[in-house]
Amino acid sequence: MHPVIPYVIAALLFGVGVYGVLVRRNAVLVLMAVELMLNAVNLVLVTADATVRAYTGQTFALFVIVLAAAEIGVGLALVLQLFRLRGAIVLDEVAVDNSVDNPVDKPVDNS
């Protein structure tokens, strides 16, 4: 099998992922697009490993899979907290609320 075919498929997957990140307004769909881009990178790593036979691409692909699992766990936790606070996960409707008291911004009274 020619290695060009998986590279073209990976480029198409990565392009669809970039399109999804740039166009989508729903936070969950943006996370899915990021996962699609990470899977395209995995396909490139495994294809390069199969053509070169250095067995390092599989190690990097495993690292990317672990990174993707951690990213989706933290990302979904943030989306759930955003939905609880704002009632929407549409990224355009989420406005920055400066009225929330931030303990870091308050001056410290040492008297």
Short mmCIF file of N, CA, C and O in Angstrom, two decimals, residues 25-84:
data_model
loop_
_atom_site.label_atom_id
_atom_site.label_comp_id
_atom_site.label_asym_id
_atom_site.label_seq_id
_atom_site.Cartn_x
_atom_site.Cartn_y
_atom_site.Cartn_z
N ARG A 25 -20.33 26.74 16.63
CA ARG A 25 -20.60 27.61 17.77
C ARG A 25 -20.88 26.83 19.04
O ARG A 25 -20.83 27.39 20.12
N ASN A 26 -21.16 25.57 18.91
CA ASN A 26 -21.45 24.73 20.06
C ASN A 26 -20.13 24.22 20.63
O ASN A 26 -19.28 23.71 19.91
N ALA A 27 -19.96 24.34 21.93
CA ALA A 27 -18.69 23.97 22.56
C ALA A 27 -18.41 22.47 22.44
O ALA A 27 -17.25 22.07 22.29
N VAL A 28 -19.42 21.64 22.50
CA VAL A 28 -19.22 20.19 22.38
C VAL A 28 -18.76 19.84 20.97
O VAL A 28 -17.86 19.00 20.79
N LEU A 29 -19.32 20.49 19.95
CA LEU A 29 -18.90 20.22 18.59
C LEU A 29 -17.48 20.73 18.33
O LEU A 29 -16.74 20.13 17.54
N VAL A 30 -17.09 21.80 18.99
CA VAL A 30 -15.71 22.27 18.88
C VAL A 30 -14.75 21.24 19.48
O VAL A 30 -13.70 20.95 18.91
N LEU A 31 -15.13 20.66 20.62
CA LEU A 31 -14.30 19.61 21.22
C LEU A 31 -14.21 18.38 20.31
O LEU A 31 -13.15 17.76 20.20
N MET A 32 -15.31 18.05 19.64
CA MET A 32 -15.28 16.92 18.71
C MET A 32 -14.38 17.21 17.52
O MET A 32 -13.67 16.31 17.03
N ALA A 33 -14.36 18.45 17.07
CA ALA A 33 -13.48 18.82 15.95
C ALA A 33 -12.01 18.74 16.37
O ALA A 33 -11.16 18.32 15.58
N VAL A 34 -11.72 19.11 17.60
CA VAL A 34 -10.34 18.99 18.10
C VAL A 34 -9.94 17.52 18.17
O VAL A 34 -8.80 17.16 17.83
N GLU A 35 -10.84 16.67 18.60
CA GLU A 35 -10.56 15.23 18.63
C GLU A 35 -10.31 14.69 17.22
O GLU A 35 -9.45 13.83 17.03
N LEU A 36 -11.04 15.20 16.25
CA LEU A 36 -10.84 14.77 14.87
C LEU A 36 -9.44 15.17 14.38
O LEU A 36 -8.77 14.39 13.70
N MET A 37 -8.99 16.34 14.77
CA MET A 37 -7.64 16.77 14.39
C MET A 37 -6.58 15.90 15.07
O MET A 37 -5.57 15.54 14.45
N LEU A 38 -6.80 15.55 16.33
CA LEU A 38 -5.84 14.69 17.02
C LEU A 38 -5.80 13.29 16.40
O LEU A 38 -4.73 12.68 16.31
N ASN A 39 -6.94 12.79 15.95
CA ASN A 39 -6.95 11.49 15.28
C ASN A 39 -6.25 11.55 13.93
O ASN A 39 -5.63 10.56 13.51
N ALA A 40 -6.33 12.68 13.25
CA ALA A 40 -5.59 12.83 12.00
C ALA A 40 -4.09 12.80 12.26
O ALA A 40 -3.33 12.20 11.50
N VAL A 41 -3.66 13.43 13.33
CA VAL A 41 -2.24 13.39 13.70
C VAL A 41 -1.82 11.96 14.03
O VAL A 41 -0.73 11.52 13.65
N ASN A 42 -2.68 11.22 14.72
CA ASN A 42 -2.38 9.82 15.02
C ASN A 42 -2.21 9.00 13.74
O ASN A 42 -1.33 8.14 13.65
N LEU A 43 -3.06 9.25 12.76
CA LEU A 43 -2.96 8.53 11.49
C LEU A 43 -1.63 8.84 10.79
O LEU A 43 -0.98 7.94 10.25
N VAL A 44 -1.20 10.08 10.84
CA VAL A 44 0.09 10.44 10.25
C VAL A 44 1.23 9.76 10.99
O VAL A 44 2.17 9.24 10.37
N LEU A 45 1.18 9.75 12.32
CA LEU A 45 2.24 9.13 13.10
C LEU A 45 2.35 7.63 12.84
O LEU A 45 3.45 7.10 12.67
N VAL A 46 1.23 6.96 12.79
CA VAL A 46 1.25 5.51 12.57
C VAL A 46 1.68 5.19 11.14
O VAL A 46 2.43 4.23 10.90
N THR A 47 1.26 6.01 10.17
CA THR A 47 1.68 5.78 8.79
C THR A 47 3.19 6.00 8.63
O THR A 47 3.87 5.22 7.97
N ALA A 48 3.70 7.05 9.25
CA ALA A 48 5.14 7.30 9.19
C ALA A 48 5.91 6.19 9.87
O ALA A 48 6.98 5.78 9.40
N ASP A 49 5.36 5.67 10.95
CA ASP A 49 6.02 4.56 11.64
C ASP A 49 6.03 3.30 10.78
O ASP A 49 7.02 2.56 10.77
N ALA A 50 4.96 3.06 10.06
CA ALA A 50 4.90 1.86 9.21
C ALA A 50 5.82 1.97 8.01
O ALA A 50 6.37 0.96 7.56
N THR A 51 6.03 3.16 7.49
CA THR A 51 6.90 3.30 6.33
C THR A 51 8.38 3.33 6.71
O THR A 51 9.21 2.77 6.01
N VAL A 52 8.72 3.94 7.84
CA VAL A 52 10.11 4.04 8.26
C VAL A 52 10.54 2.83 9.07
O VAL A 52 11.70 2.45 9.07
N ARG A 53 9.62 2.22 9.77
CA ARG A 53 9.84 1.07 10.64
C ARG A 53 10.82 1.39 11.78
O ARG A 53 11.74 0.63 12.07
N ALA A 54 10.57 2.52 12.41
CA ALA A 54 11.42 2.92 13.53
C ALA A 54 10.74 2.66 14.87
O ALA A 54 11.38 2.71 15.90
N TYR A 55 9.45 2.39 14.86
CA TYR A 55 8.64 2.08 16.04
C TYR A 55 8.62 3.21 17.07
O TYR A 55 8.45 2.99 18.25
N THR A 56 8.83 4.42 16.62
CA THR A 56 8.64 5.56 17.52
C THR A 56 7.30 6.24 17.29
O THR A 56 6.79 6.90 18.18
N GLY A 57 6.76 6.08 16.09
CA GLY A 57 5.46 6.68 15.79
C GLY A 57 4.35 6.10 16.63
O GLY A 57 3.42 6.80 17.04
N GLN A 58 4.44 4.80 16.94
CA GLN A 58 3.44 4.17 17.79
C GLN A 58 3.49 4.74 19.20
O GLN A 58 2.46 4.93 19.84
N THR A 59 4.68 5.02 19.67
CA THR A 59 4.83 5.60 21.01
C THR A 59 4.23 6.99 21.06
O THR A 59 3.51 7.34 21.99
N PHE A 60 4.51 7.79 20.03
CA PHE A 60 3.95 9.13 19.99
C PHE A 60 2.43 9.09 19.81
O PHE A 60 1.71 9.92 20.38
N ALA A 61 1.94 8.13 19.04
CA ALA A 61 0.50 7.99 18.86
C ALA A 61 -0.18 7.63 20.18
O ALA A 61 -1.26 8.15 20.49
N LEU A 62 0.45 6.76 20.95
CA LEU A 62 -0.10 6.43 22.26
C LEU A 62 -0.12 7.65 23.17
O LEU A 62 -1.10 7.88 23.91
N PHE A 63 0.93 8.45 23.11
CA PHE A 63 0.97 9.69 23.90
C PHE A 63 -0.14 10.64 23.46
O PHE A 63 -0.80 11.28 24.31
N VAL A 64 -0.40 10.75 22.16
CA VAL A 64 -1.47 11.63 21.67
C VAL A 64 -2.83 11.10 22.11
O VAL A 64 -3.73 11.89 22.43
N ILE A 65 -3.00 9.80 22.15
CA ILE A 65 -4.28 9.23 22.61
C ILE A 65 -4.51 9.56 24.08
O ILE A 65 -5.62 9.94 24.48
N VAL A 66 -3.48 9.45 24.90
CA VAL A 66 -3.60 9.81 26.32
C VAL A 66 -3.90 11.30 26.47
O VAL A 66 -4.74 11.70 27.28
N LEU A 67 -3.22 12.10 25.67
CA LEU A 67 -3.47 13.55 25.70
C LEU A 67 -4.89 13.87 25.28
O LEU A 67 -5.55 14.74 25.88
N ALA A 68 -5.40 13.18 24.28
CA ALA A 68 -6.77 13.41 23.82
C ALA A 68 -7.79 13.01 24.88
O ALA A 68 -8.81 13.69 25.07
N ALA A 69 -7.52 11.92 25.58
CA ALA A 69 -8.43 11.50 26.65
C ALA A 69 -8.46 12.52 27.79
O ALA A 69 -9.53 12.84 28.32
N ALA A 70 -7.31 13.03 28.15
CA ALA A 70 -7.26 14.05 29.20
C ALA A 70 -7.93 15.34 28.73
O ALA A 70 -8.65 15.99 29.50
N GLU A 71 -7.72 15.70 27.48
CA GLU A 71 -8.32 16.92 26.94
C GLU A 71 -9.84 16.83 26.92
O GLU A 71 -10.53 17.79 27.27
N ILE A 72 -10.37 15.69 26.54
CA ILE A 72 -11.83 15.57 26.48
C ILE A 72 -12.43 15.53 27.87
O ILE A 72 -13.52 16.05 28.11
N GLY A 73 -11.71 14.95 28.83
CA GLY A 73 -12.21 14.94 30.21
C GLY A 73 -12.28 16.34 30.80
O GLY A 73 -13.29 16.75 31.38
N VAL A 74 -11.21 17.10 30.64
CA VAL A 74 -11.19 18.47 31.16
C VAL A 74 -12.14 19.36 30.37
O VAL A 74 -12.86 20.19 30.93
N GLY A 75 -12.17 19.17 29.05
CA GLY A 75 -13.05 19.99 28.22
C GLY A 75 -14.51 19.78 28.53
O GLY A 75 -15.29 20.74 28.62
N LEU A 76 -14.93 18.54 28.71
CA LEU A 76 -16.33 18.28 29.04
C LEU A 76 -16.68 18.78 30.43
O LEU A 76 -17.80 19.26 30.67
N ALA A 77 -15.74 18.72 31.36
CA ALA A 77 -15.99 19.28 32.69
C ALA A 77 -16.19 20.79 32.61
O ALA A 77 -17.08 21.35 33.27
N LEU A 78 -15.38 21.46 31.79
CA LEU A 78 -15.55 22.90 31.62
C LEU A 78 -16.87 23.24 30.94
O LEU A 78 -17.54 24.21 31.31
N VAL A 79 -17.26 22.45 29.95
CA VAL A 79 -18.53 22.69 29.26
C VAL A 79 -19.70 22.48 30.21
O VAL A 79 -20.66 23.27 30.21
N LEU A 80 -19.65 21.44 31.04
CA LEU A 80 -20.73 21.22 32.00
C LEU A 80 -20.83 22.35 33.02
O LEU A 80 -21.92 22.80 33.37
N GLN A 81 -19.68 22.83 33.50
CA GLN A 81 -19.70 23.94 34.45
C GLN A 81 -20.20 25.21 33.77
O GLN A 81 -20.94 25.99 34.38
N LEU A 82 -19.84 25.42 32.52
CA LEU A 82 -20.32 26.58 31.77
C LEU A 82 -21.82 26.51 31.60
O LEU A 82 -22.53 27.52 31.74
N PHE A 83 -22.36 25.31 31.33
CA PHE A 83 -23.80 25.16 31.18
C PHE A 83 -24.51 25.40 32.50
O PHE A 83 -25.59 26.00 32.53
N ARG A 84 -23.92 24.96 33.60
CA ARG A 84 -24.54 25.18 34.90
C ARG A 84 -24.57 26.67 35.27
O ARG A 84 -25.53 27.15 35.87
#
